[in-house]
Coordinates of C-alpha atoms (C1' of nucleotides) in Angstrom, one line a residue:
Chain Q
M61 CA -93.0 26.1 69.7
A62 CA -91.3 23.1 71.3
I63 CA -90.2 22.7 75.0
R64 CA -86.7 22.9 75.8
I65 CA -84.9 20.8 78.8
Y66 CA -81.5 21.5 80.3
N67 CA -80.4 17.6 80.0
T68 CA -78.1 17.1 83.0
L69 CA -76.9 14.3 81.1
T70 CA -75.7 16.1 77.8
K71 CA -75.2 19.4 79.7
Q72 CA -77.1 21.5 77.1
K73 CA -80.8 22.3 76.3
E74 CA -82.3 20.2 74.0
I75 CA -86.2 19.7 72.2
F76 CA -88.2 17.9 74.4
E77 CA -90.0 14.6 72.4
P78 CA -91.6 12.3 74.9
I79 CA -91.6 8.3 73.9
I80 CA -95.3 8.7 73.2
P81 CA -96.2 11.7 71.6
G82 CA -98.7 13.2 74.0
K83 CA -97.4 11.3 77.0
V84 CA -94.8 11.8 79.7
G85 CA -93.4 9.7 82.2
M86 CA -92.0 11.4 84.7
Y87 CA -90.3 10.2 88.1
V88 CA -89.3 13.0 90.9
C89 CA -86.8 11.7 94.1
G90 CA -89.5 12.4 96.9
P91 CA -88.2 12.6 100.5
T92 CA -86.7 10.2 102.9
V93 CA -89.4 10.1 105.7
Y94 CA -87.3 10.8 108.9
D95 CA -87.4 14.7 109.7
S96 CA -89.5 17.5 108.9
C97 CA -89.1 19.0 105.3
H98 CA -87.1 22.2 105.0
I99 CA -87.2 25.0 102.5
G100 CA -85.0 23.2 100.3
H101 CA -87.3 20.0 99.8
A102 CA -90.1 22.7 99.1
R103 CA -87.7 24.2 96.4
A104 CA -87.5 20.7 94.5
L105 CA -91.5 20.1 95.0
V106 CA -92.6 23.1 93.9
V107 CA -90.5 23.5 90.9
F108 CA -91.2 20.2 88.9
D109 CA -94.9 21.4 90.7
V110 CA -95.0 23.8 88.2
I111 CA -92.8 21.7 85.6
V112 CA -95.7 19.3 85.9
N113 CA -98.6 21.9 85.7
Y114 CA -97.1 23.2 82.6
L115 CA -96.7 20.2 80.8
R116 CA -99.8 19.5 81.4
A117 CA -101.3 23.0 80.6
T118 CA -99.4 22.2 77.2
G119 CA -101.3 19.1 76.8
Y120 CA -99.3 16.2 77.5
D121 CA -101.0 13.3 79.6
V122 CA -98.5 13.5 82.8
T123 CA -97.7 10.4 84.6
Y124 CA -96.0 11.8 87.6
I125 CA -94.4 9.3 90.1
R126 CA -93.2 10.9 93.4
N127 CA -91.7 8.3 95.7
F128 CA -90.9 8.5 99.6
T129 CA -88.0 6.5 101.0
D130 CA -89.4 4.8 104.2
I131 CA -86.7 2.0 105.1
D132 CA -83.2 3.8 105.6
D133 CA -80.1 3.9 108.2
K134 CA -81.2 7.8 109.0
I135 CA -85.1 6.5 109.7
I136 CA -83.6 3.4 112.0
D137 CA -81.8 6.0 113.7
R138 CA -84.5 8.2 114.4
A139 CA -86.6 5.0 115.3
N140 CA -84.1 3.8 118.0
Q141 CA -83.4 7.5 119.6
L142 CA -87.4 7.7 119.9
Q143 CA -87.8 3.9 121.0
V144 CA -90.6 3.4 118.6
S145 CA -90.4 1.4 115.1
S146 CA -89.4 2.7 112.2
R147 CA -92.8 2.4 110.4
E148 CA -94.2 4.7 113.0
I149 CA -91.2 7.2 111.9
A150 CA -91.9 7.2 108.5
E151 CA -95.6 7.2 108.9
K152 CA -95.3 10.6 111.2
Y153 CA -93.1 12.0 108.5
I154 CA -95.4 11.3 105.7
A155 CA -98.2 13.1 107.0
E156 CA -96.2 15.6 107.7
F157 CA -95.0 15.9 104.5
Y158 CA -98.8 15.9 103.0
E159 CA -99.2 18.9 105.3
D160 CA -96.8 20.6 104.4
M161 CA -97.6 20.2 100.8
D162 CA -101.1 21.2 100.8
A163 CA -100.1 24.0 102.9
I164 CA -98.2 25.2 99.9
Y165 CA -100.3 24.0 97.3
V166 CA -97.9 21.4 95.6
S167 CA -100.4 18.8 94.1
R168 CA -100.1 15.3 94.4
A169 CA -98.4 12.8 92.0
N170 CA -100.1 10.2 90.2
V171 CA -98.7 7.3 92.2
E172 CA -96.5 8.0 95.7
P173 CA -95.3 4.6 96.4
K174 CA -93.1 3.6 99.3
A175 CA -90.0 1.3 99.6
T176 CA -91.3 -1.0 101.6
D177 CA -94.1 -1.5 99.3
H178 CA -92.0 -2.9 96.4
I179 CA -89.3 -5.2 98.3
Q180 CA -90.3 -7.8 95.5
S181 CA -89.5 -5.8 92.6
I182 CA -86.7 -4.6 94.1
I183 CA -85.6 -8.2 94.7
Q184 CA -86.1 -9.4 91.3
I185 CA -83.8 -6.9 89.8
I186 CA -81.0 -7.6 92.3
E187 CA -81.6 -11.2 90.9
Q188 CA -81.1 -10.3 87.7
L189 CA -78.1 -7.8 88.3
I190 CA -76.2 -11.0 90.2
H191 CA -77.6 -13.4 87.1
K192 CA -75.5 -11.1 84.7
G193 CA -72.5 -10.9 87.2
M194 CA -73.0 -6.8 87.4
A195 CA -73.5 -7.7 91.5
Y196 CA -72.1 -10.4 93.7
H197 CA -73.4 -11.5 97.4
E198 CA -71.0 -11.1 99.9
D199 CA -72.2 -12.6 103.5
G200 CA -75.8 -11.4 103.4
D201 CA -74.8 -8.2 101.5
V202 CA -75.5 -7.5 97.7
F203 CA -73.3 -5.1 96.2
Y204 CA -73.0 -3.8 92.9
S205 CA -70.0 -3.9 90.8
V206 CA -69.7 -0.7 89.1
S207 CA -66.5 -2.1 86.9
A208 CA -69.3 -4.2 85.3
F209 CA -70.7 -0.9 83.8
S210 CA -68.7 0.4 81.3
D211 CA -71.0 3.9 81.6
Y212 CA -70.3 4.4 85.1
G213 CA -70.1 7.8 85.7
K214 CA -71.7 9.1 82.5
L215 CA -74.1 11.6 84.6
S216 CA -72.0 12.9 86.9
G217 CA -69.2 13.3 84.5
R218 CA -66.7 11.4 86.6
K219 CA -64.2 8.7 85.5
L220 CA -63.9 5.5 87.5
E221 CA -60.5 5.9 87.2
E222 CA -60.1 9.4 88.7
M223 CA -62.3 8.7 91.5
E224 CA -60.8 5.5 92.5
A225 CA -57.7 7.6 92.4
G226 CA -59.0 10.4 94.7
A227 CA -61.6 7.8 96.5
R228 CA -61.5 8.3 100.3
V229 CA -64.6 6.1 100.6
D230 CA -65.3 3.5 103.9
I231 CA -63.2 0.8 103.4
N232 CA -65.6 -2.1 103.2
P233 CA -63.5 -5.5 103.4
K234 CA -66.4 -7.0 101.9
K235 CA -66.4 -4.4 99.0
K236 CA -64.7 -5.8 95.7
N237 CA -64.3 -2.3 94.7
P238 CA -64.6 0.9 97.2
L239 CA -66.8 2.2 94.9
D240 CA -69.3 -0.3 94.9
F241 CA -72.5 0.7 96.7
A242 CA -74.9 -1.8 98.5
L243 CA -78.2 -3.5 96.6
W244 CA -78.9 -5.4 99.5
K245 CA -77.9 -4.9 103.6
A246 CA -77.8 -7.5 105.6
A247 CA -80.2 -7.2 108.6
K248 CA -78.5 -6.6 112.0
P249 CA -80.3 -7.2 115.5
D250 CA -83.4 -5.4 116.1
E251 CA -83.6 -4.0 112.3
P252 CA -86.8 -4.0 110.1
S253 CA -86.0 -6.7 107.7
W254 CA -87.5 -8.8 104.8
D255 CA -87.0 -12.4 103.8
S256 CA -84.3 -12.2 100.6
P257 CA -82.4 -14.9 98.9
W258 CA -79.6 -13.6 100.7
G259 CA -81.4 -13.8 104.5
K260 CA -83.4 -11.2 105.8
G261 CA -82.2 -7.8 104.9
R262 CA -83.5 -4.4 103.6
P263 CA -82.8 -3.0 100.3
G264 CA -80.2 -0.1 99.6
W265 CA -80.7 3.3 98.8
H266 CA -80.5 3.4 95.0
I267 CA -82.4 0.0 94.1
E268 CA -85.8 1.4 95.0
C269 CA -86.2 3.9 92.6
S270 CA -85.4 2.0 89.8
A271 CA -87.6 -0.8 90.8
M272 CA -90.3 1.8 91.3
S273 CA -89.8 4.1 88.3
R274 CA -90.1 0.3 86.0
Q275 CA -93.0 -0.7 87.8
Y276 CA -94.9 2.5 86.8
L277 CA -93.2 3.8 84.1
G278 CA -91.9 1.2 82.3
D279 CA -87.9 0.8 81.0
T280 CA -87.2 4.0 80.0
I281 CA -88.5 7.0 81.6
D282 CA -89.1 10.8 80.0
I283 CA -88.0 12.7 82.6
H284 CA -86.0 11.9 85.6
G285 CA -86.0 14.9 87.8
G286 CA -84.0 16.0 91.8
G287 CA -82.0 18.2 93.6
K288 CA -78.4 18.5 92.4
D289 CA -76.8 16.7 94.9
L290 CA -78.5 13.6 93.6
I291 CA -76.1 13.7 90.8
F292 CA -74.0 11.8 92.5
P293 CA -73.8 9.4 93.3
H294 CA -77.8 8.4 93.4
H295 CA -79.1 9.1 90.2
E296 CA -75.8 7.5 89.0
N297 CA -76.0 4.4 90.2
E298 CA -79.8 4.3 89.4
I299 CA -78.6 4.5 86.0
A300 CA -76.0 1.7 86.3
Q301 CA -79.0 -0.7 87.9
S302 CA -81.4 -0.2 85.5
E303 CA -79.4 -0.3 82.4
G304 CA -77.2 -3.0 83.8
A305 CA -80.8 -5.0 84.4
F306 CA -82.7 -4.2 81.4
G307 CA -79.9 -3.0 78.9
K308 CA -82.2 -0.2 77.7
C309 CA -81.4 3.6 78.4
F310 CA -83.3 4.8 81.3
V311 CA -84.1 8.3 81.4
R312 CA -84.3 10.7 78.1
Y313 CA -83.8 14.1 80.0
W314 CA -82.2 14.4 83.7
I315 CA -84.0 17.8 85.4
H316 CA -81.9 19.0 88.6
N317 CA -83.0 21.8 90.9
G318 CA -80.6 23.9 92.9
F319 CA -79.9 24.5 96.3
I320 CA -81.0 27.0 98.8
N321 CA -78.7 29.0 100.7
I322 CA -79.9 31.2 104.3
N323 CA -77.7 34.4 104.0
H324 CA -75.0 33.4 101.9
E325 CA -74.3 30.3 104.0
K326 CA -75.2 26.7 103.1
M327 CA -78.5 25.4 104.9
S328 CA -77.3 22.8 107.0
K329 CA -77.8 21.6 110.8
S330 CA -74.3 22.1 112.1
L331 CA -74.5 25.8 111.1
G332 CA -78.2 26.2 113.1
N333 CA -79.8 27.8 110.1
F334 CA -81.8 24.8 108.7
K335 CA -85.1 26.1 108.2
T336 CA -88.1 24.2 107.7
I337 CA -91.4 24.9 105.9
K338 CA -93.3 25.1 108.9
D339 CA -91.0 27.6 110.2
V340 CA -91.3 30.0 107.4
L341 CA -94.8 29.3 107.2
K342 CA -94.9 30.8 110.8
T343 CA -94.1 34.4 109.1
Y344 CA -95.3 34.0 105.3
H345 CA -98.0 33.3 103.3
P346 CA -97.2 30.0 101.9
E347 CA -97.6 31.8 98.3
V348 CA -95.1 34.0 99.1
L349 CA -92.7 30.9 100.0
R350 CA -93.9 30.1 96.2
L351 CA -93.0 33.0 94.7
F352 CA -90.1 33.2 96.1
L353 CA -88.7 29.9 95.1
I354 CA -90.1 30.6 91.5
S355 CA -88.6 33.7 90.9
S356 CA -84.9 32.7 90.2
H357 CA -84.1 29.9 87.4
Y358 CA -84.6 26.7 88.9
R359 CA -81.4 25.4 88.5
S360 CA -79.5 28.8 89.6
P361 CA -78.3 28.6 93.4
I362 CA -81.1 31.0 95.4
D363 CA -80.4 32.5 98.7
F364 CA -83.1 32.9 101.2
S365 CA -83.0 36.2 103.4
D366 CA -86.1 38.4 104.8
K367 CA -85.4 40.6 101.8
S368 CA -85.9 38.2 99.2
M369 CA -89.0 37.0 101.3
D370 CA -90.3 40.8 101.8
D371 CA -89.5 41.4 98.3
A372 CA -92.0 38.0 97.4
K373 CA -94.4 39.3 99.5
S374 CA -94.9 42.6 98.4
V375 CA -95.4 41.1 94.9
L376 CA -98.4 38.6 95.9
E377 CA -100.3 41.4 97.9
R378 CA -99.8 43.9 94.1
L379 CA -101.8 40.6 92.6
Y380 CA -103.3 40.0 95.3
A381 CA -104.7 43.8 95.5
L382 CA -105.5 43.5 92.0
C383 CA -107.9 41.1 92.1
K384 CA -109.6 42.7 95.3
R385 CA -109.9 45.8 92.9
C386 CA -111.3 43.5 90.4
L387 CA -113.7 41.9 92.5
E388 CA -115.2 45.7 93.5
H389 CA -115.8 46.0 89.9
K390 CA -117.6 43.3 89.8
I391 CA -114.8 41.9 87.3
S392 CA -114.4 38.1 87.6
I393 CA -110.8 37.3 88.3
H394 CA -110.8 34.1 86.8
G395 CA -111.6 35.6 83.3
S396 CA -114.1 35.4 81.0
G397 CA -113.9 31.4 81.0
D398 CA -113.4 31.0 77.0
M399 CA -109.7 31.0 77.2
S400 CA -110.0 34.1 75.1
S401 CA -106.2 35.0 75.3
S402 CA -104.6 38.1 75.4
E403 CA -101.0 38.4 74.5
Y404 CA -100.2 37.4 78.1
W405 CA -100.5 33.8 78.2
P406 CA -98.4 33.3 74.5
R407 CA -95.3 35.5 75.9
F408 CA -96.1 33.3 79.1
C409 CA -95.7 30.0 77.3
E410 CA -92.5 31.6 75.5
A411 CA -90.7 31.7 78.3
M412 CA -91.7 28.4 80.0
D413 CA -90.8 26.8 76.7
D414 CA -87.6 27.8 77.5
D415 CA -86.3 25.3 80.1
F416 CA -88.8 26.4 82.7
N417 CA -87.9 30.0 82.7
T418 CA -90.1 31.0 85.3
A419 CA -88.4 34.6 86.2
I420 CA -89.4 35.5 82.7
G421 CA -93.0 34.0 83.3
I422 CA -93.2 36.1 86.3
S423 CA -92.4 39.7 84.4
V424 CA -95.2 38.6 81.7
L425 CA -97.1 38.4 84.7
F426 CA -96.2 41.7 85.7
D427 CA -97.0 43.3 82.3
A428 CA -100.5 41.9 82.0
M429 CA -101.1 43.2 85.9
H430 CA -99.8 46.7 84.8
H431 CA -102.0 46.5 81.7
A432 CA -105.1 45.3 83.7
N433 CA -104.6 48.3 86.6
R434 CA -103.8 51.1 83.8
I435 CA -107.4 50.2 82.0
M436 CA -108.9 50.2 85.4
D437 CA -107.6 53.1 86.0
Q438 CA -108.6 55.0 82.7
S439 CA -112.4 53.8 83.3
V440 CA -115.0 55.1 84.9
N441 CA -117.8 52.4 84.6
I442 CA -115.3 49.6 83.4
L443 CA -118.7 46.9 83.6
Q444 CA -120.3 49.4 80.5
D445 CA -116.6 50.5 79.4
E446 CA -115.5 49.2 75.7
N447 CA -112.5 47.9 77.4
K448 CA -114.1 45.5 79.5
P449 CA -113.4 42.3 77.4
V450 CA -109.7 43.5 77.1
L451 CA -109.8 43.6 80.7
L452 CA -111.4 39.6 80.7
S453 CA -109.1 38.5 78.5
I454 CA -106.2 39.7 80.3
F455 CA -107.5 38.0 83.6
E456 CA -108.2 34.9 81.9
D457 CA -104.2 34.8 80.7
I458 CA -103.4 36.2 84.4
F459 CA -105.8 33.1 85.8
R460 CA -104.0 30.6 83.7
M461 CA -100.3 31.7 84.5
S462 CA -101.4 31.5 88.5
R463 CA -102.7 27.9 87.7
I464 CA -99.2 26.9 86.1
L465 CA -97.2 28.8 89.2
G466 CA -99.6 27.9 91.8
I467 CA -100.4 31.0 93.1
L468 CA -103.8 33.1 93.6
N469 CA -105.5 30.3 95.2
E470 CA -106.5 32.4 97.7
D471 CA -110.0 34.9 97.6
P472 CA -108.5 38.0 98.0
L473 CA -110.8 39.2 100.6
T474 CA -109.9 35.9 102.5
F475 CA -106.0 36.8 101.8
F476 CA -105.7 40.6 103.3
E477 CA -107.8 39.4 106.2
K478 CA -105.3 36.6 106.9
Q479 CA -102.6 38.9 106.3
K480 CA -103.9 41.5 108.5
S481 CA -104.3 39.2 111.3
K482 CA -101.0 37.8 110.8
A483 CA -99.0 41.3 111.4
L484 CA -101.4 42.4 113.8
A485 CA -100.4 39.3 115.7
Q486 CA -96.6 40.5 115.4
Q487 CA -97.7 44.3 116.2
Q488 CA -99.4 43.9 119.2
V489 CA -102.1 46.6 118.1
D490 CA -105.4 47.6 119.6
V491 CA -108.3 47.0 116.4
S492 CA -111.0 48.8 118.3
M493 CA -108.7 51.9 119.5
I494 CA -107.0 52.0 115.7
E495 CA -111.3 51.8 114.4
Q496 CA -111.8 54.1 116.7
M497 CA -109.3 56.7 115.7
I498 CA -110.3 56.4 112.1
Q499 CA -114.0 57.5 113.4
E500 CA -112.6 60.6 114.9
R501 CA -110.5 61.4 111.6
A502 CA -113.4 60.8 109.5
L503 CA -115.1 63.5 111.6
A504 CA -112.3 65.7 111.4
R505 CA -112.3 65.4 107.8
K506 CA -115.9 66.1 107.2
Q507 CA -115.7 69.6 109.2
R508 CA -112.4 69.9 107.2
D509 CA -110.1 69.9 109.9
F510 CA -107.2 68.5 108.5
A511 CA -104.7 69.4 110.7
K512 CA -106.5 67.3 113.2
A513 CA -106.9 64.2 110.2
D514 CA -103.1 64.3 109.9
Q515 CA -102.2 64.1 113.2
I516 CA -104.3 60.9 113.3
R517 CA -102.9 59.5 110.3
Q518 CA -99.2 60.5 111.8
K519 CA -100.2 58.6 115.3
L520 CA -101.2 55.5 113.3
Q521 CA -98.5 55.7 111.2
S522 CA -96.1 55.4 114.1
I523 CA -97.3 52.3 115.4
N524 CA -97.7 50.8 111.2
I525 CA -100.9 51.2 110.7
I526 CA -101.1 52.7 106.9
L527 CA -104.6 54.6 105.9
E528 CA -106.3 54.7 102.6
D529 CA -109.2 57.0 101.8
K530 CA -111.8 55.3 99.2
P531 CA -114.7 57.0 98.0
D532 CA -116.6 54.8 100.2
G533 CA -115.0 55.0 103.5
T534 CA -111.4 54.5 104.7
I535 CA -109.1 51.0 104.9
W536 CA -106.3 50.4 107.0
K537 CA -103.4 47.8 107.0
V538 CA -100.5 47.0 109.0
R539 CA -97.3 47.8 107.5
Chain R
rG229 C1' -56.6 15.7 95.4
rG230 C1' -60.1 15.4 91.3
rC231 C1' -65.0 17.1 89.0
rG232 C1' -68.2 21.3 88.3
rG233 C1' -70.6 25.8 88.9
rC234 C1' -70.9 30.8 89.6
rA235 C1' -69.4 36.6 89.3
rU236 C1' -74.9 41.4 85.4
rC237 C1' -77.8 48.9 88.7
rG238 C1' -77.9 50.2 96.1
rC239 C1' -80.3 44.8 96.7
rC240 C1' -82.9 40.5 93.7
rA241 C1' -82.7 38.7 89.1
rA242 C1' -83.4 37.2 83.5
rG243 C1' -79.7 37.1 79.1
rU244 C1' -75.1 31.8 75.4
rG245 C1' -72.6 36.4 68.9
rG246 C1' -76.0 41.2 67.0
rU247 C1' -75.8 45.9 70.5
rA248 C1' -78.6 45.1 78.6
rA249 C1' -85.6 42.0 80.6
rG250 C1' -88.1 42.0 85.2
rG251 C1' -89.2 42.9 90.3
rC252 C1' -87.6 45.7 95.1
rA253 C1' -85.9 50.3 96.9
rG254 C1' -84.9 55.7 95.2
rC255 C1' -86.3 59.8 91.8
rG256 C1' -90.0 63.1 88.8
rG257 C1' -94.8 63.4 87.2
rC258 C1' -100.5 62.2 87.4
rC259 C1' -104.2 61.2 90.9
rU260 C1' -105.3 63.1 96.5
rG261 C1' -107.4 68.2 101.4
rC262 C1' -102.3 65.7 102.4
rA263 C1' -101.3 60.6 101.9
rA264 C1' -102.1 55.4 100.3
rA265 C1' -102.9 52.4 96.4
rG266 C1' -102.9 52.7 91.3
rC267 C1' -100.5 54.4 86.6
rC268 C1' -96.8 57.2 83.6
rG269 C1' -91.7 58.1 83.0
rU270 C1' -86.9 57.7 84.9
rU271 C1' -82.4 55.4 87.3
rA272 C1' -76.3 50.1 84.4
rU273 C1' -72.9 53.4 76.5
rU274 C1' -72.0 48.5 80.5
rC275 C1' -72.1 43.0 82.5
rU276 C1' -65.4 40.9 88.5
rC277 C1' -60.0 42.5 85.9
rC278 C1' -56.4 41.4 81.8
rA279 C1' -55.5 39.4 76.9
rG280 C1' -57.3 37.1 72.5
rU281 C1' -61.4 35.8 68.2
rU282 C1' -65.1 38.5 65.5
rC283 C1' -67.6 43.5 61.3
rA284 C1' -69.9 42.3 66.0
rA285 C1' -69.0 39.3 73.0
rA286 C1' -72.2 40.1 78.9
rU287 C1' -72.5 36.0 75.8
rC288 C1' -66.8 32.5 72.7
rU289 C1' -61.0 30.9 74.0
rG290 C1' -56.6 31.9 77.4
rG291 C1' -55.2 33.7 82.0
rA292 C1' -56.1 36.6 86.5
rU293 C1' -58.9 37.4 91.4
rG294 C1' -63.0 36.4 94.4
rC295 C1' -67.1 32.8 95.6
rC296 C1' -69.7 28.1 95.9
rG297 C1' -71.4 22.9 95.4
rC298 C1' -70.4 18.0 94.4
rC299 C1' -66.6 13.4 95.8
rU300 C1' -69.5 10.8 102.4
rC301 C1' -76.1 11.2 104.2
rC302 C1' -79.0 15.5 101.8
rA303 C1' -84.0 18.8 97.5

RNA sequence: GGCGGCAUCGCCAAGUGGUAAGGCAGCGGCCUGCAAAGCCGUUAUUCUCCAGUUCAAAUCUGGAUGCCGCCUCCA
């Protein structure tokens, strides 16, 4: 079954056919490193992480490139504010980026190039564009001439004339057309700069992606991704640069992810509702964030709220509870290891093949979970049960699905310990007191003094401690 | 002003012509001393509204209403 991808360029789902069968070249726009990553970044990163995982699982050899924009106005501003070099700012936030990515289980790309390491290739493309008459040099700046590229606007669905009519862009007297954009910016005093045929300066924002994607993936790449906001002008300009300079199709499939709102409001610094990844991880397990991010289709807008996060949390806890239950029965949660498949993996693939429909994929995970629990409910001794192989094959699939989605990375026991201590930290309850009360209750139960036992249960419940009586003792958790 | 998107159960959310997935919450049952967890069952004759095309529409067309995004840095 072929994978179908919604292509922003054609506005429809298309059968995915890479240029070279079996191989995929994929480029995703990474962050401008001038501040901490927020959950919007997390969404884009997680979405493309899942996509890459899935492409690889279906047998594609994926070369995944994700860049860092490490030179830019915002970085320079921040550096000036803090009285440090822009390089220091970039390095600080790149380090932080990796911390965040590791925390939320986003894998490294094959190459993670930085703009400042590719100044020569950038200059070469600009020279080529000037040579072809598609760019012009003006007083140390170089601009791309949008009117020289007849396809300008094809990605974002705009027409040059219409944009000019409604344009309220800054009046830059150096530009021939207000929509022309900078390929090279002349250095202002004290700004970081590189030598170029046009004097000291630095690259414009869009040109780095044209340069780096070509260097690592060639003239035409299979997939280019990023957030919806990048469609215009960033990706539109990348097309103009790359196709203008090399005369070949730049990207075959454009994939764009939707935005995150917070309590139905746009997430923005002015509204004060910006959430960084680190903020969210103070309250929620990283896989809760992942699960929340992929429980809707990647192109839809999603609303971040406590309710949605709590929903994702209970889902994750149920999955881990199943894993824990298996471990208690000495069943490997990594399945049989021989890739013997139940019905769930093919169903999951069917969902993912349709434009990476993770929402349906997760529902398949649920079916598998119910099935596994049902088998264990009905079994007296699962190790000798005739259904053991079925259970193992279900777990084989649960494990494979979780590898794609990037969840269930932790040992279940560790997971619940962490959840417990996180909850305890917020509740401020005394653990030894709880355990003492459980002892008392155990004694009461032994003496069949259920009134007293229930009283203790009630008391603990009132401070959000829930008890679970198991055959071999009582366990507790924080609600 | 230009371009585009969205509106599906209390909440979240799939579903692009064939008769409404899934999750959370709720309810009933099994299990339990009672619970919890788990399992089973159940909850939208209906998809913002109006009109139309069709044997057939949440899905297509036209209109209305509401919400949102992009056009300036942005995932």
